[in-house]
mmCIF file of C-alpha atoms in Angstrom:
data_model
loop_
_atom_site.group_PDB
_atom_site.id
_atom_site.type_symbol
_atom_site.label_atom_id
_atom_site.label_comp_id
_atom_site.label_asym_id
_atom_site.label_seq_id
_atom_site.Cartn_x
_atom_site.Cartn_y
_atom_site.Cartn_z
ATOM 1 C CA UNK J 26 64.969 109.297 103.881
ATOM 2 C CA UNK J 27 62.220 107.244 105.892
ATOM 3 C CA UNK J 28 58.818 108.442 106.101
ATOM 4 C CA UNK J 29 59.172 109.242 109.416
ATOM 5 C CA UNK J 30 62.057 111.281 108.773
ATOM 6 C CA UNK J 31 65.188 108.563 110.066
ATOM 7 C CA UNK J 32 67.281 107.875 107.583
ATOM 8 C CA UNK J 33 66.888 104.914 105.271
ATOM 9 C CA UNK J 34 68.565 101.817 106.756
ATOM 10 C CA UNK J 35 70.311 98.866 105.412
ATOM 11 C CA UNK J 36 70.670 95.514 105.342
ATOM 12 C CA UNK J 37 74.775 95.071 105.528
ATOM 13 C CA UNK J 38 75.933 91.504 104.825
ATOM 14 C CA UNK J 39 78.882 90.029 106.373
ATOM 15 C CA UNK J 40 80.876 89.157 103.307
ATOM 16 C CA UNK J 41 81.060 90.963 99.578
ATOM 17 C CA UNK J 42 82.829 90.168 96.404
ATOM 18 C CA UNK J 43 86.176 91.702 95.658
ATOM 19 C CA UNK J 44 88.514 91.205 93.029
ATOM 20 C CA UNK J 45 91.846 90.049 95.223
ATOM 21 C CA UNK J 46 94.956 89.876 93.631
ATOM 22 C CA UNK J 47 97.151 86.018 94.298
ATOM 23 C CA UNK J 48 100.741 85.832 93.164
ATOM 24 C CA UNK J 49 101.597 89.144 93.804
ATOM 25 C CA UNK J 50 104.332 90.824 91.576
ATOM 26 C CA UNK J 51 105.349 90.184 87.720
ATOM 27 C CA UNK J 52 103.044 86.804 87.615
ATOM 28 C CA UNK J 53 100.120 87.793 89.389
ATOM 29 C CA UNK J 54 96.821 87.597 88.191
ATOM 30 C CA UNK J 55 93.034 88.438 90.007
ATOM 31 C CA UNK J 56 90.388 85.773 91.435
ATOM 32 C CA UNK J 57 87.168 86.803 92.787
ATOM 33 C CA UNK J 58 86.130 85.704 95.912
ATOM 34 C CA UNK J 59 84.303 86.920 98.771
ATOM 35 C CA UNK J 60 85.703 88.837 101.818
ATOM 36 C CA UNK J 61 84.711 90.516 105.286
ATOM 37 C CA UNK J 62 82.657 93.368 104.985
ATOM 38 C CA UNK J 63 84.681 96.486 107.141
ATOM 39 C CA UNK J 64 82.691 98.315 109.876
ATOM 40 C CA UNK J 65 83.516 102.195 109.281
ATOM 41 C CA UNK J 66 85.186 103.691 111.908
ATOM 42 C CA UNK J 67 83.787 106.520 114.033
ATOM 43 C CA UNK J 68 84.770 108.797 111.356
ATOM 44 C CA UNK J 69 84.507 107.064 108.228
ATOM 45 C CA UNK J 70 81.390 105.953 106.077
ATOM 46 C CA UNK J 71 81.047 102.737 104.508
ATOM 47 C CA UNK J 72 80.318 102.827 100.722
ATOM 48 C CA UNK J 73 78.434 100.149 98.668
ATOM 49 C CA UNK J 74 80.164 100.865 95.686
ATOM 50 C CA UNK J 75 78.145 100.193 92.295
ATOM 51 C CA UNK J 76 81.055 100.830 89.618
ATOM 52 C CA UNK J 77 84.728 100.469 89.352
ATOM 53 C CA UNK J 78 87.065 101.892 87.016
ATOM 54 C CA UNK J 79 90.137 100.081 86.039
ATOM 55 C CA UNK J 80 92.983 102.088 86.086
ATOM 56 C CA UNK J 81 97.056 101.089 84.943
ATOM 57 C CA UNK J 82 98.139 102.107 88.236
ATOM 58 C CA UNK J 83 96.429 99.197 89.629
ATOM 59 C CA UNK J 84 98.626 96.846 87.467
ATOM 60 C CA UNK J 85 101.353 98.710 88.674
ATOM 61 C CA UNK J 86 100.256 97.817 92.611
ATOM 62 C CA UNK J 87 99.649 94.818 91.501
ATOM 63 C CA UNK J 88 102.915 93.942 90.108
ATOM 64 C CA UNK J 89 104.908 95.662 92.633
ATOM 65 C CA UNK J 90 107.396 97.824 90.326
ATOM 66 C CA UNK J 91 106.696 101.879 91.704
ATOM 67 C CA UNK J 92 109.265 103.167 94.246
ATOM 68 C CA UNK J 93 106.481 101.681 97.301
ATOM 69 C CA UNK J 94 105.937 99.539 99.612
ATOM 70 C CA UNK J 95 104.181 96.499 97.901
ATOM 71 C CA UNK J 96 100.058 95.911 99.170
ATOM 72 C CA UNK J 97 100.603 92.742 100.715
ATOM 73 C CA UNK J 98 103.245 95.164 103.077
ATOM 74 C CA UNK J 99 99.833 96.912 104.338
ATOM 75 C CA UNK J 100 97.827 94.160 104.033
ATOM 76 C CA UNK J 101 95.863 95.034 101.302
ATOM 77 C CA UNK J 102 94.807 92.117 98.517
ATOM 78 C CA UNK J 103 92.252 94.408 96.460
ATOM 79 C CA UNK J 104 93.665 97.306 94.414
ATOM 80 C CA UNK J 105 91.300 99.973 92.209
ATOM 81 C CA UNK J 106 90.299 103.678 93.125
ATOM 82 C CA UNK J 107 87.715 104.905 90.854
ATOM 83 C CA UNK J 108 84.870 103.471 92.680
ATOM 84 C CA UNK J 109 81.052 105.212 93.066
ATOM 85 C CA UNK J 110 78.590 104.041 95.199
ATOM 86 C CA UNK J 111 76.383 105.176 97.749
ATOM 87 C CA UNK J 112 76.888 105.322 101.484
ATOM 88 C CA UNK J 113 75.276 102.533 103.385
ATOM 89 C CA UNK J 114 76.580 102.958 107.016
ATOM 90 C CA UNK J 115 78.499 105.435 108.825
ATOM 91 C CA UNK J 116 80.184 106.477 112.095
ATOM 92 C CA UNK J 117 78.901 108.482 115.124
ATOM 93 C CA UNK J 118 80.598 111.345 114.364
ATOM 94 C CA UNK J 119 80.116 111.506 110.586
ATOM 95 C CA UNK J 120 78.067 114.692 109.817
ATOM 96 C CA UNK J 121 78.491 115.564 106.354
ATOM 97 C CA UNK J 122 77.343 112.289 104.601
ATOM 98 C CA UNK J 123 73.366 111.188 104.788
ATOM 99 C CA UNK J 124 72.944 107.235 104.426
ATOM 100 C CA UNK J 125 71.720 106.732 100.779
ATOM 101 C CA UNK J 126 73.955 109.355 99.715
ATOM 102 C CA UNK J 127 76.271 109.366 96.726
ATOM 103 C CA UNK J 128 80.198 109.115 97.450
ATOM 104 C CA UNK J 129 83.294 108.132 95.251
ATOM 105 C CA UNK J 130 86.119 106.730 96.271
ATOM 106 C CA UNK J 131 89.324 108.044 94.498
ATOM 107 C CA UNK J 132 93.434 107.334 94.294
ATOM 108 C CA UNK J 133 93.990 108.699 97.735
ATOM 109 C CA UNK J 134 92.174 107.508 100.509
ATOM 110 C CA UNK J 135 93.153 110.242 103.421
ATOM 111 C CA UNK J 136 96.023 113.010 103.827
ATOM 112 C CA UNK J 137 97.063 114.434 107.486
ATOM 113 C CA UNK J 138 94.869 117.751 106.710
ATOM 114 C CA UNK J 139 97.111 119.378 109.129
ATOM 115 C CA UNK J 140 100.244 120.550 106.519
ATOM 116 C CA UNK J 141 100.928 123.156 103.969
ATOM 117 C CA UNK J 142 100.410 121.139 101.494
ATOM 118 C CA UNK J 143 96.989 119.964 102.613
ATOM 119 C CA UNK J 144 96.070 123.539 103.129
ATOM 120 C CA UNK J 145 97.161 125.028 99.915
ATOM 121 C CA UNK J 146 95.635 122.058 97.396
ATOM 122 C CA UNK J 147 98.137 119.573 97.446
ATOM 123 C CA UNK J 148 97.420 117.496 99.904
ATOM 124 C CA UNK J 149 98.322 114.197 96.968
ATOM 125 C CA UNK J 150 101.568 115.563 97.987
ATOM 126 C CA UNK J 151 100.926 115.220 101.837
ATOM 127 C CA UNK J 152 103.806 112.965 103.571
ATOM 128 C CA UNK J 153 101.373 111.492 105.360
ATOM 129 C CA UNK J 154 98.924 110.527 102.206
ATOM 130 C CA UNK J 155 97.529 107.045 102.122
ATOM 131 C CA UNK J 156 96.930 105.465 98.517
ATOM 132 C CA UNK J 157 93.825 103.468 98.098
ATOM 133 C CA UNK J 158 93.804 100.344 97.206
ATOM 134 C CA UNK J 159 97.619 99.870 97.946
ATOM 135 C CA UNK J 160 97.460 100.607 101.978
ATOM 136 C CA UNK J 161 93.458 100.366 102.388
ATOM 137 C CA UNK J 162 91.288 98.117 100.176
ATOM 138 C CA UNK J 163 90.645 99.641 97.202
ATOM 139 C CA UNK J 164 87.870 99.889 94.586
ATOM 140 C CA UNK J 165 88.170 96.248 93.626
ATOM 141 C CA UNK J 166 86.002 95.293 96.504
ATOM 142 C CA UNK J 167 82.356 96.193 96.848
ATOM 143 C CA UNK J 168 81.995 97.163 100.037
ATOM 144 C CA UNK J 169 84.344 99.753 101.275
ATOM 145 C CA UNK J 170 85.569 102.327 104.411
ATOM 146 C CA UNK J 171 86.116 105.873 103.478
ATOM 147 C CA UNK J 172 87.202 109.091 105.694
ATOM 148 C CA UNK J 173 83.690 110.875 105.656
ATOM 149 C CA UNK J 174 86.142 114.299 105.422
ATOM 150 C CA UNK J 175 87.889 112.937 102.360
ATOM 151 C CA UNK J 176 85.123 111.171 100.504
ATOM 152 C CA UNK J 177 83.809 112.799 97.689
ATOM 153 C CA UNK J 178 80.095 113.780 97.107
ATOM 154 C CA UNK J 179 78.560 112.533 94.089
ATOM 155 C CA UNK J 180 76.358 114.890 92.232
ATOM 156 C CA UNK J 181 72.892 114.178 90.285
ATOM 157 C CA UNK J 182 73.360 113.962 86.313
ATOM 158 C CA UNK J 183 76.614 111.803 86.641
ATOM 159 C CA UNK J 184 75.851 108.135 86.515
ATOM 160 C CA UNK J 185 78.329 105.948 88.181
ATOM 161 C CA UNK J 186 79.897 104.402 85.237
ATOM 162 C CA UNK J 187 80.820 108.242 84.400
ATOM 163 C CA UNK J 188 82.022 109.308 87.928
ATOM 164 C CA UNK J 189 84.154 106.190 88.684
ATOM 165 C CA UNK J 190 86.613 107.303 86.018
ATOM 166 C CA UNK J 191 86.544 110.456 87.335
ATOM 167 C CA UNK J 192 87.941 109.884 90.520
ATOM 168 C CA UNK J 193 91.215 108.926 89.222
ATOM 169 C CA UNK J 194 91.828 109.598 85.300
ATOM 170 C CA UNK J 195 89.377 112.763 84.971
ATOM 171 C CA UNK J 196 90.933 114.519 88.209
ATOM 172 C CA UNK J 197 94.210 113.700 87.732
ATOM 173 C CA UNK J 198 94.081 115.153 83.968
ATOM 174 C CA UNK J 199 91.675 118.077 85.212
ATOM 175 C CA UNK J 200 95.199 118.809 87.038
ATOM 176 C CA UNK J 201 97.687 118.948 85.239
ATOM 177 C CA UNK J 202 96.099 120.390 82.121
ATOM 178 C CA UNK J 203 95.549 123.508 85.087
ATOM 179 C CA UNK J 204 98.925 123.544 85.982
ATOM 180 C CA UNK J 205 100.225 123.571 82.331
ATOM 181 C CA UNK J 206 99.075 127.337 82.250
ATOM 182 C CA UNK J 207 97.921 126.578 78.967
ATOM 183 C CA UNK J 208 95.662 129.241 77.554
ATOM 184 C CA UNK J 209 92.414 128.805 75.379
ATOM 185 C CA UNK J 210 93.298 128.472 71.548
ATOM 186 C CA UNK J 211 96.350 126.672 72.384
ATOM 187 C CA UNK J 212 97.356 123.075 71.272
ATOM 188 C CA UNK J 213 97.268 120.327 74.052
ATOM 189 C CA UNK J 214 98.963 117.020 72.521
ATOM 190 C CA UNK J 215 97.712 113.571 74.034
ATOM 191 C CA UNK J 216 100.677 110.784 73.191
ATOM 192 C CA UNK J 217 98.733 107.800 74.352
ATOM 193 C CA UNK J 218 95.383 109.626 74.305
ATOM 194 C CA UNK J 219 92.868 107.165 73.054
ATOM 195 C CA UNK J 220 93.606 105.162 76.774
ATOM 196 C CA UNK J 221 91.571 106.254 79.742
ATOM 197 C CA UNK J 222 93.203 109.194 81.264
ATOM 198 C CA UNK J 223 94.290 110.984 77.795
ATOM 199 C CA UNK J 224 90.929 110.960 76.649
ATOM 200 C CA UNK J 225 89.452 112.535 79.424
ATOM 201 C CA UNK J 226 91.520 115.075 79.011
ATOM 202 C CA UNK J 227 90.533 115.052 75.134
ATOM 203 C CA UNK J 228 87.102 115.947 76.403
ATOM 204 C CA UNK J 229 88.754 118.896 78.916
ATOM 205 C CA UNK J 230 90.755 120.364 76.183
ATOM 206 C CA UNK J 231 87.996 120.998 74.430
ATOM 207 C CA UNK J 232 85.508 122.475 77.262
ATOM 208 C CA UNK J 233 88.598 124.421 78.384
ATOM 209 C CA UNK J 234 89.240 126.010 74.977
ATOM 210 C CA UNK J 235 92.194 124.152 74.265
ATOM 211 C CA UNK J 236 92.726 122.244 70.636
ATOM 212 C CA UNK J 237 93.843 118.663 71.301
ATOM 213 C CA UNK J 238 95.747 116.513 68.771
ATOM 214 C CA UNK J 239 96.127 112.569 69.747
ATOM 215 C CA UNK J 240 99.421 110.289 69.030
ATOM 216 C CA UNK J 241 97.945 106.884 69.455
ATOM 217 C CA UNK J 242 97.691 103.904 67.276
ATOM 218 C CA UNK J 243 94.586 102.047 65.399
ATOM 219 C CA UNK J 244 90.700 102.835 64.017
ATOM 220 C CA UNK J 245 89.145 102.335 67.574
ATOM 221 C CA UNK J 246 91.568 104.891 68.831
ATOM 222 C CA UNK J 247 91.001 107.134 66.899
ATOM 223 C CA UNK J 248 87.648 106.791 65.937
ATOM 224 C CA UNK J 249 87.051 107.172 69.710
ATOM 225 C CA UNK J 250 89.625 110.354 69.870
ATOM 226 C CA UNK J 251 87.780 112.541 67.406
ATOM 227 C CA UNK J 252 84.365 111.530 68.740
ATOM 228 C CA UNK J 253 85.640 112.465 71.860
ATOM 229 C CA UNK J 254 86.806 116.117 70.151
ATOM 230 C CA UNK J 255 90.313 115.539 69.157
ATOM 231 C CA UNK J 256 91.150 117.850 66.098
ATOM 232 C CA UNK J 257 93.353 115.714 64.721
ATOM 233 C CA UNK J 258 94.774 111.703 65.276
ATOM 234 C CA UNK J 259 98.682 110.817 64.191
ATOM 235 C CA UNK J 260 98.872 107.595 64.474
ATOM 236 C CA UNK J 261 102.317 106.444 65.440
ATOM 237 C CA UNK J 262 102.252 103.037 63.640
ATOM 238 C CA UNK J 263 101.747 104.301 60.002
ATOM 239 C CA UNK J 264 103.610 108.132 60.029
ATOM 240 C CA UNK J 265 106.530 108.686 58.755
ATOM 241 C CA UNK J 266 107.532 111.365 61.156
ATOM 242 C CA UNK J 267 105.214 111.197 64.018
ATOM 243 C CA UNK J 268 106.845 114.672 65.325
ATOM 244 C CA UNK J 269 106.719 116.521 62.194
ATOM 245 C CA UNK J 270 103.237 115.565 61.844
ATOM 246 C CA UNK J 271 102.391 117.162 64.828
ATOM 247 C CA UNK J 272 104.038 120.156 64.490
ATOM 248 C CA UNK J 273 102.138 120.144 61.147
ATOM 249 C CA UNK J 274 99.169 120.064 62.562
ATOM 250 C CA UNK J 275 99.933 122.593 65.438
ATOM 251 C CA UNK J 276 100.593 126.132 63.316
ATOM 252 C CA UNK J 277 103.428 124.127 61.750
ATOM 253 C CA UNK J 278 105.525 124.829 65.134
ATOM 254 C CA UNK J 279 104.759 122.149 67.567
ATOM 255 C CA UNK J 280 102.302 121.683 70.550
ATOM 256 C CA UNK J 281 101.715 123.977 73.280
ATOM 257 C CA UNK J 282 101.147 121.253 76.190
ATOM 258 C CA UNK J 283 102.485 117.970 75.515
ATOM 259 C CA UNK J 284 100.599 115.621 78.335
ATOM 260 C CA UNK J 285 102.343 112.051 78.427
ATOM 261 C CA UNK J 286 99.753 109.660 80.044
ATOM 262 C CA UNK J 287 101.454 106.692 78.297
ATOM 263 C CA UNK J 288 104.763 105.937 79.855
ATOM 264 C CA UNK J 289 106.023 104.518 76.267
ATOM 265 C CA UNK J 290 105.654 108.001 74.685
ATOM 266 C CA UNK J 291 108.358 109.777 77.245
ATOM 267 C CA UNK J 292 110.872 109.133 74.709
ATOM 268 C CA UNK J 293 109.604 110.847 72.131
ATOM 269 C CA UNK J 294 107.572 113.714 74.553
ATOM 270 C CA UNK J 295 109.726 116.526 73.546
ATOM 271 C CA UNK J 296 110.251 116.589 70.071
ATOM 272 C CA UNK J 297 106.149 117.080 69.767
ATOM 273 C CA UNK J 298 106.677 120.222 70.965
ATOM 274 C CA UNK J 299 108.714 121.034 67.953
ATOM 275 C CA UNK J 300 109.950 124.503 67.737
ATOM 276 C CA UNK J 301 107.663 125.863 69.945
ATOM 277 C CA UNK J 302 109.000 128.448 72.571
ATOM 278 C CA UNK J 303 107.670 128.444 76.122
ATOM 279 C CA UNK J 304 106.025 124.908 75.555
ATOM 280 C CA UNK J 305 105.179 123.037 78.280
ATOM 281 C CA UNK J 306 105.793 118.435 79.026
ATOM 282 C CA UNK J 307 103.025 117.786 81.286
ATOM 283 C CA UNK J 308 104.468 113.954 83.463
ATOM 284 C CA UNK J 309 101.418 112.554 83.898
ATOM 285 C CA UNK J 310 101.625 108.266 83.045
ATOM 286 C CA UNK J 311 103.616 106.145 86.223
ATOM 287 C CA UNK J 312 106.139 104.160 84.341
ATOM 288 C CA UNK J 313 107.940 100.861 85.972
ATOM 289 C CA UNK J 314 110.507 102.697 88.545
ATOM 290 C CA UNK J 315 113.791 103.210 86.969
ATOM 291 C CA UNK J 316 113.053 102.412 83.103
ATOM 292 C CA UNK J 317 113.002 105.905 82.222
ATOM 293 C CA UNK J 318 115.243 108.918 82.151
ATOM 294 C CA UNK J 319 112.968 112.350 80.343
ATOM 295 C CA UNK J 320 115.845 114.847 79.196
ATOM 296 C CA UNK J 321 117.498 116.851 76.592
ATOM 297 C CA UNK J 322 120.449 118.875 75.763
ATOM 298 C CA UNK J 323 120.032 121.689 78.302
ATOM 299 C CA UNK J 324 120.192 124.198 75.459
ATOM 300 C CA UNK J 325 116.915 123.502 73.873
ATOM 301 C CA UNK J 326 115.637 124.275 77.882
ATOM 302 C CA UNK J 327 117.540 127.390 77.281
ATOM 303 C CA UNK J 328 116.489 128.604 74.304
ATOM 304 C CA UNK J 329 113.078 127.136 73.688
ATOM 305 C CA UNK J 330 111.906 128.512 77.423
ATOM 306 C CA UNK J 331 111.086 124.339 77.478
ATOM 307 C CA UNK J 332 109.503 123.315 80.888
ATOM 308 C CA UNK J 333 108.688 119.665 81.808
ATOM 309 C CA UNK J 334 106.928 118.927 85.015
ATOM 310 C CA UNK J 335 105.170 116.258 86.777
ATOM 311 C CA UNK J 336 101.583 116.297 88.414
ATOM 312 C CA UNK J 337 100.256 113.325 90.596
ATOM 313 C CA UNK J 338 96.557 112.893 91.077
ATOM 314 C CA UNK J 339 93.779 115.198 91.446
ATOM 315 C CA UNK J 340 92.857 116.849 94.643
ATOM 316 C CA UNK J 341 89.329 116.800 96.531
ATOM 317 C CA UNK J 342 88.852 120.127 94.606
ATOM 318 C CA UNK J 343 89.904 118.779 91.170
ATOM 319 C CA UNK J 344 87.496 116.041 91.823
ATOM 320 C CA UNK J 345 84.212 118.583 92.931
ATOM 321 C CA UNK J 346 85.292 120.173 89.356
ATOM 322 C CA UNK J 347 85.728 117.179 87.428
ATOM 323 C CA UNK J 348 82.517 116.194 88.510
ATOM 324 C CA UNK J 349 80.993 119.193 87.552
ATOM 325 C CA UNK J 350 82.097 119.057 84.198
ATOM 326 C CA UNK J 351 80.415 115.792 83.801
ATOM 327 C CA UNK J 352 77.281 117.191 85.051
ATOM 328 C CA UNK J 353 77.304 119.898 82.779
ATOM 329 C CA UNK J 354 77.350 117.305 79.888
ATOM 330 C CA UNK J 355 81.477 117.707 79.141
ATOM 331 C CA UNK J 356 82.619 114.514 80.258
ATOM 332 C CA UNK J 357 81.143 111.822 78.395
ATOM 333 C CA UNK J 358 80.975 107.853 78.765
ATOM 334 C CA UNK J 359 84.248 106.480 77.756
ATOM 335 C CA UNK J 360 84.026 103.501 79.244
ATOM 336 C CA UNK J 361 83.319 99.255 78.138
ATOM 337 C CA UNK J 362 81.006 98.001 80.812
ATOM 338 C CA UNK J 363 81.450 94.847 81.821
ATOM 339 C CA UNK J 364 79.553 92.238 84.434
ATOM 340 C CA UNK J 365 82.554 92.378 87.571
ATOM 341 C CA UNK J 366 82.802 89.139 87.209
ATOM 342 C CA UNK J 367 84.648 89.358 84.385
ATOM 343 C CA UNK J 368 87.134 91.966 85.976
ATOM 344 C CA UNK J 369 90.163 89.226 86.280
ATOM 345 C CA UNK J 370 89.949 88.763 82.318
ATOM 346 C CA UNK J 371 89.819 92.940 81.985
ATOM 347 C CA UNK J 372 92.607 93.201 83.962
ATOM 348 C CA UNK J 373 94.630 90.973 81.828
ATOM 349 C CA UNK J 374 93.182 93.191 78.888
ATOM 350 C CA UNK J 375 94.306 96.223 80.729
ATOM 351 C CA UNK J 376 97.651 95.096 81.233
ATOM 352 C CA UNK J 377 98.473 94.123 77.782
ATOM 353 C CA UNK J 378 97.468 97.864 76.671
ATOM 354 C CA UNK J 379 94.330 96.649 74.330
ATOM 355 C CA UNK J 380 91.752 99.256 76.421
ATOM 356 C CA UNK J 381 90.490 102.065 74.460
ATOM 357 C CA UNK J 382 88.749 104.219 76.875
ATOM 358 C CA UNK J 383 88.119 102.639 80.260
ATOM 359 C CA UNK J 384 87.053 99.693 81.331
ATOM 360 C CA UNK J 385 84.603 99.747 84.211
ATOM 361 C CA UNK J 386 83.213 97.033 85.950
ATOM 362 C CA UNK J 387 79.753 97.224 87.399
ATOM 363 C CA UNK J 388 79.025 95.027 90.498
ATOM 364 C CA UNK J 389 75.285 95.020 90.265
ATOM 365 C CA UNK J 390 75.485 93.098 86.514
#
């Protein structure tokens, strides 16, 4: 605040950097260049974003292969939705965000508000959802508009390299690791769970009592898995058996929660769960529309009490708890931090699978 008690002011310029995709579709690749700063609508708050998480799903905008629209059909040219920042204008009728304030941006950008599923938590479900940074410029670009009712409040403690990544991956892991009615002392298995959205939920497991076991490949991996609080790291490249070694590990009978974040490991999702009865395949990882079919012989459904389900993204409450967990000290920095001009050459990193962690870009470096 002023010292006359206004609210701080400032200086918007007329253009920012953003990281724009050209070429969109299986040979596209990211330039930086500067674009139009938006003016937030009455209702909306524009966000000066300090940090951007880079997230697969971007790639996947990017290159045009989920059942959507492509961005260029909305307009859009700047993917990403894991950005923090700090509101830096708003509109007239905005009253729950102060300027200077803290806000995220995250995967969805607005929902109708006005639907079951927007009542009951699932508004990600919402007919009427809009995805950032595939219909509205996403995190990508610095300067950003935001629904002031669907912007989320960044609390103290949480640095913005920490709560970018939690907009997306820490949310969307917070959720389905809820909805896997997993219980504390039981085994949550990560395939793909040194990459950015499997080790958050690592780092859940844990603070939620669960035991997690990683199926990844390499040192950094797994170095970064077990720092992270992994009990134990199979590494798919060098096992024999990568099921039996899981099973081994989990009471000798196979993982409670199996939560496939890397679309590669669908194939072999089930058999982690061994002979476990009542085990649960959490769908987490968005692979390339139509490459994939997750099944078995309906009997092992039958008799194993087997459940696979899907979850999307996180809600505006599974991002408030998310958040909180990193502000209690339970979601570390998993994250490379890199100058944003270097985001085109992280986003070829990120697409050929060589991230450990997160990458997140910082606009200020």
């Amino acid at each position: 605040m002023a010292a006359n008690g206004e609210e701080k002011q400032y200086d918007i310029p007329k253009e920012c950097k953003a990281g724009v995709v050209v070429n969109e579709g299986p040979n596209f690749h990211v330039e930086i260049q500067m674009v139009p700063v938006p003016e937030p609508g009455p209702d909306e708050v524009l966000i000066r974003l300090n940090a951007t998480g880079l997230c697969y799903s971007d790639i996947h905008y990017m290159m045009g292969d989920l059942p959507a629209p492509p961005m260029s059909s909305f307009g859009c040219r700047s993917p990403g939705h894991e950005g923090a920042g700090i509101v830096v204008a708003k509109g007239a009728n905005v009253k729950n965000f102060k300027l200077g304030d803290r806000a995220g941006l995250k995967p969805i950008w607005d929902t109708c508000g006005a639907c079951e599923l927007c009542w009951h938590d699932k508004e990600c479900y919402c007919p009427d959802k809009i995805f950032t940074g595939l219909a509205k410029p996403g995190s990508y670009q610095q300067y950003v508009v935001s629904p002031a009712k669907y912007t989320s409040p960044i609390p103290e403690g949480v640095s913005d390299v920490v709560a970018g990544p939690v907009m997306c991956s820490a949310a969307t892991i917070y959720r389905s690791l809820v909805e896997s009615g997993l219980k504390p002392g039981d085994w949550a298995c990560f395939p793909g769970g040194g990459g950015g959205v499997g080790i958050q939920g690592v780092q859940l497991a844990r603070s939620m009592g669960f035991r997690a076991v990683v199926v990844d490949a390499g040192e950094e991996k797994k170095t970064l898995s077990t720092k992270m609080g992994a009990e134990a790291f199979v590494d798919f490249k060098t096992s024999a058996n990568v099921a039996e070694d899981v099973a081994k590990v989990c009471d000798g009978k196979g993982a409670h929660g199996v939560f496939v974040t890397a679309p590669a490991a669908y194939a072999s999702a089930i058999s982690y769960t061994g002979t476990r009865v009542g085990a649960k395949v959490m769908c987490i990882g968005l692979p390339t529309a139509g490459t994939i079919t997750l099944g078995t012989d309906p009997n092992v459904f039958i008799f194993r009490n087997l459940t696979c389900k899907g979850t999307l993204v996180g809600s505006m409450r599974d991002v408030d708890q998310a958040l909180k967990f990193a502000q209690r000290g339970e979601l570390h920095q998993i994250c490379e931090v890199i100058p944003f001009d270097k985001l085109p050459e992280a986003v070829e990193k990120l697409r050929r699978g060589e991230v450990a962690g997160r990458i997140v870009a910082d606009f200020d470096a």
